[in-house]
Amino acid sequence: METKRFMTGLGIGMAAGATLSMVVMPRARRNEGRKMVSRALKNMGDVIDDVSAVFGR
């Protein structure tokens, strides 16, 4: 498995999932949901950076 392609697919999947969850979420909870999604994506970016550093790329 190619690491770069895997990480790219992982990122695209997370973005698509976040977008889909924002579309189906009721309007009253969207502001709260946006903050959670933003934090989750930031943390996933940090994890991807750490994993990339371990693989040495």
CSV table of N, CA, C and O in Angstrom, one decimal:
chain,number,residue,atom,x,y,z
A,1,MET,N,0.8,-1.2,0.0
A,1,MET,CA,0.0,0.0,0.0
A,1,MET,C,0.9,1.2,0.0
A,1,MET,O,1.9,1.3,0.7
A,2,GLU,N,0.5,2.2,-0.8
A,2,GLU,CA,1.3,3.4,-0.9
A,2,GLU,C,0.8,4.4,0.2
A,2,GLU,O,-0.4,4.7,0.3
A,3,THR,N,1.7,4.8,1.0
A,3,THR,CA,1.3,5.7,2.2
A,3,THR,C,0.7,7.0,1.7
A,3,THR,O,-0.3,7.4,2.3
A,4,LYS,N,1.3,7.6,0.7
A,4,LYS,CA,0.8,8.9,0.3
A,4,LYS,C,-0.6,8.8,-0.2
A,4,LYS,O,-1.5,9.6,0.1
A,5,ARG,N,-0.9,7.8,-1.0
A,5,ARG,CA,-2.2,7.6,-1.6
A,5,ARG,C,-3.2,7.3,-0.4
A,5,ARG,O,-4.4,7.7,-0.5
A,6,PHE,N,-2.8,6.5,0.5
A,6,PHE,CA,-3.6,6.2,1.7
A,6,PHE,C,-4.0,7.4,2.5
A,6,PHE,O,-5.2,7.6,2.8
A,7,MET,N,-3.0,8.3,2.7
A,7,MET,CA,-3.3,9.5,3.5
A,7,MET,C,-4.2,10.4,2.7
A,7,MET,O,-5.0,11.1,3.3
A,8,THR,N,-4.0,10.5,1.4
A,8,THR,CA,-4.8,11.4,0.6
A,8,THR,C,-6.2,10.9,0.6
A,8,THR,O,-7.2,11.7,0.8
A,9,GLY,N,-6.4,9.6,0.5
A,9,GLY,CA,-7.8,9.0,0.6
A,9,GLY,C,-8.4,9.2,1.9
A,9,GLY,O,-9.6,9.5,2.0
A,10,LEU,N,-7.6,9.1,3.0
A,10,LEU,CA,-8.1,9.3,4.3
A,10,LEU,C,-8.6,10.7,4.5
A,10,LEU,O,-9.7,11.0,5.0
A,11,GLY,N,-7.8,11.7,4.0
A,11,GLY,CA,-8.2,13.1,4.1
A,11,GLY,C,-9.5,13.4,3.3
A,11,GLY,O,-10.4,14.1,3.8
A,12,ILE,N,-9.6,12.9,2.1
A,12,ILE,CA,-10.7,13.1,1.3
A,12,ILE,C,-12.0,12.5,1.9
A,12,ILE,O,-13.0,13.1,2.0
A,13,GLY,N,-11.8,11.3,2.5
A,13,GLY,CA,-12.9,10.6,3.2
A,13,GLY,C,-13.4,11.4,4.4
A,13,GLY,O,-14.6,11.5,4.6
A,14,MET,N,-12.5,11.9,5.2
A,14,MET,CA,-12.9,12.7,6.3
A,14,MET,C,-13.6,14.0,5.9
A,14,MET,O,-14.6,14.4,6.5
A,15,ALA,N,-13.1,14.7,4.9
A,15,ALA,CA,-13.7,15.9,4.4
A,15,ALA,C,-15.1,15.6,3.9
A,15,ALA,O,-16.1,16.3,4.2
A,16,ALA,N,-15.3,14.5,3.1
A,16,ALA,CA,-16.6,14.2,2.6
A,16,ALA,C,-17.6,13.8,3.8
A,16,ALA,O,-18.7,14.2,3.7
A,17,GLY,N,-17.1,13.1,4.7
A,17,GLY,CA,-17.9,12.7,5.9
A,17,GLY,C,-18.3,13.9,6.7
A,17,GLY,O,-19.5,14.0,7.1
A,18,ALA,N,-17.4,14.9,6.9
A,18,ALA,CA,-17.8,16.1,7.6
A,18,ALA,C,-18.8,16.9,6.8
A,18,ALA,O,-19.8,17.4,7.4
A,19,THR,N,-18.6,17.0,5.5
A,19,THR,CA,-19.6,17.7,4.7
A,19,THR,C,-21.0,17.1,4.8
A,19,THR,O,-22.0,17.8,4.9
A,20,LEU,N,-21.0,15.8,4.6
A,20,LEU,CA,-22.3,15.1,4.7
A,20,LEU,C,-23.0,15.2,6.0
A,20,LEU,O,-24.2,15.5,6.1
A,21,SER,N,-22.2,15.2,7.1
A,21,SER,CA,-22.8,15.3,8.4
A,21,SER,C,-23.4,16.7,8.6
A,21,SER,O,-24.4,16.9,9.3
A,22,MET,N,-22.7,17.7,8.0
A,22,MET,CA,-23.2,19.1,8.2
A,22,MET,C,-24.5,19.3,7.4
A,22,MET,O,-25.4,20.1,7.8
A,23,VAL,N,-24.6,18.6,6.3
A,23,VAL,CA,-25.8,18.7,5.4
A,23,VAL,C,-27.0,18.1,6.1
A,23,VAL,O,-28.1,18.7,6.1
A,24,VAL,N,-26.9,17.0,6.8
A,24,VAL,CA,-28.0,16.3,7.4
A,24,VAL,C,-28.3,16.7,8.8
A,24,VAL,O,-29.3,16.4,9.4
A,25,MET,N,-27.4,17.5,9.4
A,25,MET,CA,-27.6,17.9,10.8
A,25,MET,C,-28.7,19.0,10.9
A,25,MET,O,-28.8,19.9,10.0
A,26,PRO,N,-29.6,18.9,11.9
A,26,PRO,CA,-30.6,20.0,12.1
A,26,PRO,C,-29.9,21.4,12.2
A,26,PRO,O,-28.8,21.5,12.7
A,27,ARG,N,-30.7,22.4,11.8
A,27,ARG,CA,-30.1,23.7,11.8
A,27,ARG,C,-29.7,24.2,13.2
A,27,ARG,O,-28.7,24.9,13.3
A,28,ALA,N,-30.4,23.9,14.2
A,28,ALA,CA,-30.1,24.4,15.6
A,28,ALA,C,-28.8,23.9,16.1
A,28,ALA,O,-28.1,24.6,16.9
A,29,ARG,N,-28.3,22.8,15.7
A,29,ARG,CA,-27.1,22.2,16.2
A,29,ARG,C,-25.9,22.5,15.2
A,29,ARG,O,-24.8,22.0,15.5
A,30,ARG,N,-26.1,23.2,14.2
A,30,ARG,CA,-25.0,23.3,13.2
A,30,ARG,C,-23.8,24.1,13.7
A,30,ARG,O,-22.7,23.8,13.4
A,31,ASN,N,-24.1,25.2,14.5
A,31,ASN,CA,-22.9,25.9,15.0
A,31,ASN,C,-22.1,25.1,15.9
A,31,ASN,O,-20.8,25.1,15.9
A,32,GLU,N,-22.7,24.3,16.8
A,32,GLU,CA,-22.0,23.4,17.7
A,32,GLU,C,-21.3,22.3,16.9
A,32,GLU,O,-20.1,22.0,17.2
A,33,GLY,N,-21.9,21.8,15.9
A,33,GLY,CA,-21.3,20.8,15.0
A,33,GLY,C,-20.1,21.3,14.2
A,33,GLY,O,-19.1,20.6,14.1
A,34,ARG,N,-20.2,22.5,13.8
A,34,ARG,CA,-19.1,23.1,13.0
A,34,ARG,C,-17.8,23.2,13.9
A,34,ARG,O,-16.7,22.9,13.4
A,35,LYS,N,-18.0,23.6,15.1
A,35,LYS,CA,-16.9,23.7,16.1
A,35,LYS,C,-16.3,22.3,16.3
A,35,LYS,O,-15.0,22.1,16.3
A,36,MET,N,-17.1,21.3,16.5
A,36,MET,CA,-16.6,19.9,16.7
A,36,MET,C,-15.9,19.4,15.4
A,36,MET,O,-14.8,18.8,15.5
A,37,VAL,N,-16.5,19.6,14.3
A,37,VAL,CA,-15.8,19.2,13.0
A,37,VAL,C,-14.5,19.9,12.8
A,37,VAL,O,-13.5,19.2,12.4
A,38,SER,N,-14.5,21.2,13.1
A,38,SER,CA,-13.2,21.9,13.0
A,38,SER,C,-12.1,21.4,13.9
A,38,SER,O,-11.0,21.1,13.4
A,39,ARG,N,-12.5,21.1,15.1
A,39,ARG,CA,-11.5,20.5,16.1
A,39,ARG,C,-11.1,19.1,15.6
A,39,ARG,O,-9.9,18.8,15.7
A,40,ALA,N,-12.0,18.3,15.2
A,40,ALA,CA,-11.7,17.0,14.8
A,40,ALA,C,-10.8,17.0,13.6
A,40,ALA,O,-9.8,16.2,13.5
A,41,LEU,N,-11.0,17.8,12.6
A,41,LEU,CA,-10.2,17.9,11.4
A,41,LEU,C,-8.8,18.4,11.8
A,41,LEU,O,-7.8,17.9,11.2
A,42,LYS,N,-8.7,19.4,12.7
A,42,LYS,CA,-7.4,19.9,13.1
A,42,LYS,C,-6.6,18.8,13.8
A,42,LYS,O,-5.4,18.6,13.5
A,43,ASN,N,-7.3,18.0,14.7
A,43,ASN,CA,-6.6,16.9,15.4
A,43,ASN,C,-6.2,15.8,14.4
A,43,ASN,O,-5.1,15.3,14.5
A,44,MET,N,-7.0,15.5,13.4
A,44,MET,CA,-6.6,14.5,12.4
A,44,MET,C,-5.5,15.0,11.6
A,44,MET,O,-4.6,14.2,11.2
A,45,GLY,N,-5.4,16.3,11.3
A,45,GLY,CA,-4.2,16.8,10.6
A,45,GLY,C,-3.0,16.6,11.4
A,45,GLY,O,-1.9,16.3,10.9
A,46,ASP,N,-3.1,16.8,12.7
A,46,ASP,CA,-1.9,16.6,13.6
A,46,ASP,C,-1.5,15.2,13.6
A,46,ASP,O,-0.3,14.8,13.6
A,47,VAL,N,-2.5,14.3,13.6
A,47,VAL,CA,-2.2,12.8,13.6
A,47,VAL,C,-1.5,12.4,12.3
A,47,VAL,O,-0.5,11.7,12.3
A,48,ILE,N,-2.0,12.9,11.2
A,48,ILE,CA,-1.4,12.6,9.9
A,48,ILE,C,0.0,13.2,9.8
A,48,ILE,O,0.9,12.5,9.3
A,49,ASP,N,0.3,14.4,10.4
A,49,ASP,CA,1.7,14.9,10.4
A,49,ASP,C,2.6,14.0,11.2
A,49,ASP,O,3.7,13.7,10.8
A,50,ASP,N,2.1,13.5,12.4
A,50,ASP,CA,2.9,12.6,13.2
A,50,ASP,C,3.2,11.3,12.5
A,50,ASP,O,4.3,10.8,12.6
A,51,VAL,N,2.2,10.7,11.9
A,51,VAL,CA,2.4,9.5,11.2
A,51,VAL,C,3.4,9.7,10.0
A,51,VAL,O,4.2,8.8,9.8
A,52,SER,N,3.2,10.8,9.3
A,52,SER,CA,4.2,11.0,8.2
A,52,SER,C,5.6,11.2,8.7
A,52,SER,O,6.5,10.7,8.1
A,53,ALA,N,5.7,11.8,9.9
A,53,ALA,CA,7.1,12.0,10.5
A,53,ALA,C,7.7,10.6,10.9
A,53,ALA,O,8.9,10.4,10.7
A,54,VAL,N,6.8,9.7,11.3
A,54,VAL,CA,7.3,8.4,11.7
A,54,VAL,C,7.8,7.6,10.5
A,54,VAL,O,8.8,6.9,10.5
A,55,PHE,N,7.0,7.7,9.4
A,55,PHE,CA,7.4,7.1,8.1
A,55,PHE,C,8.6,7.8,7.5
A,55,PHE,O,9.1,7.2,6.5
A,56,GLY,N,8.9,9.0,7.9
A,56,GLY,CA,10.1,9.7,7.4
A,56,GLY,C,9.8,10.3,6.1
A,56,GLY,O,10.7,10.5,5.2
A,57,ARG,N,8.6,10.8,5.9
A,57,ARG,CA,8.3,11.5,4.6
A,57,ARG,C,7.8,12.9,4.8
A,57,ARG,O,7.3,13.3,5.7
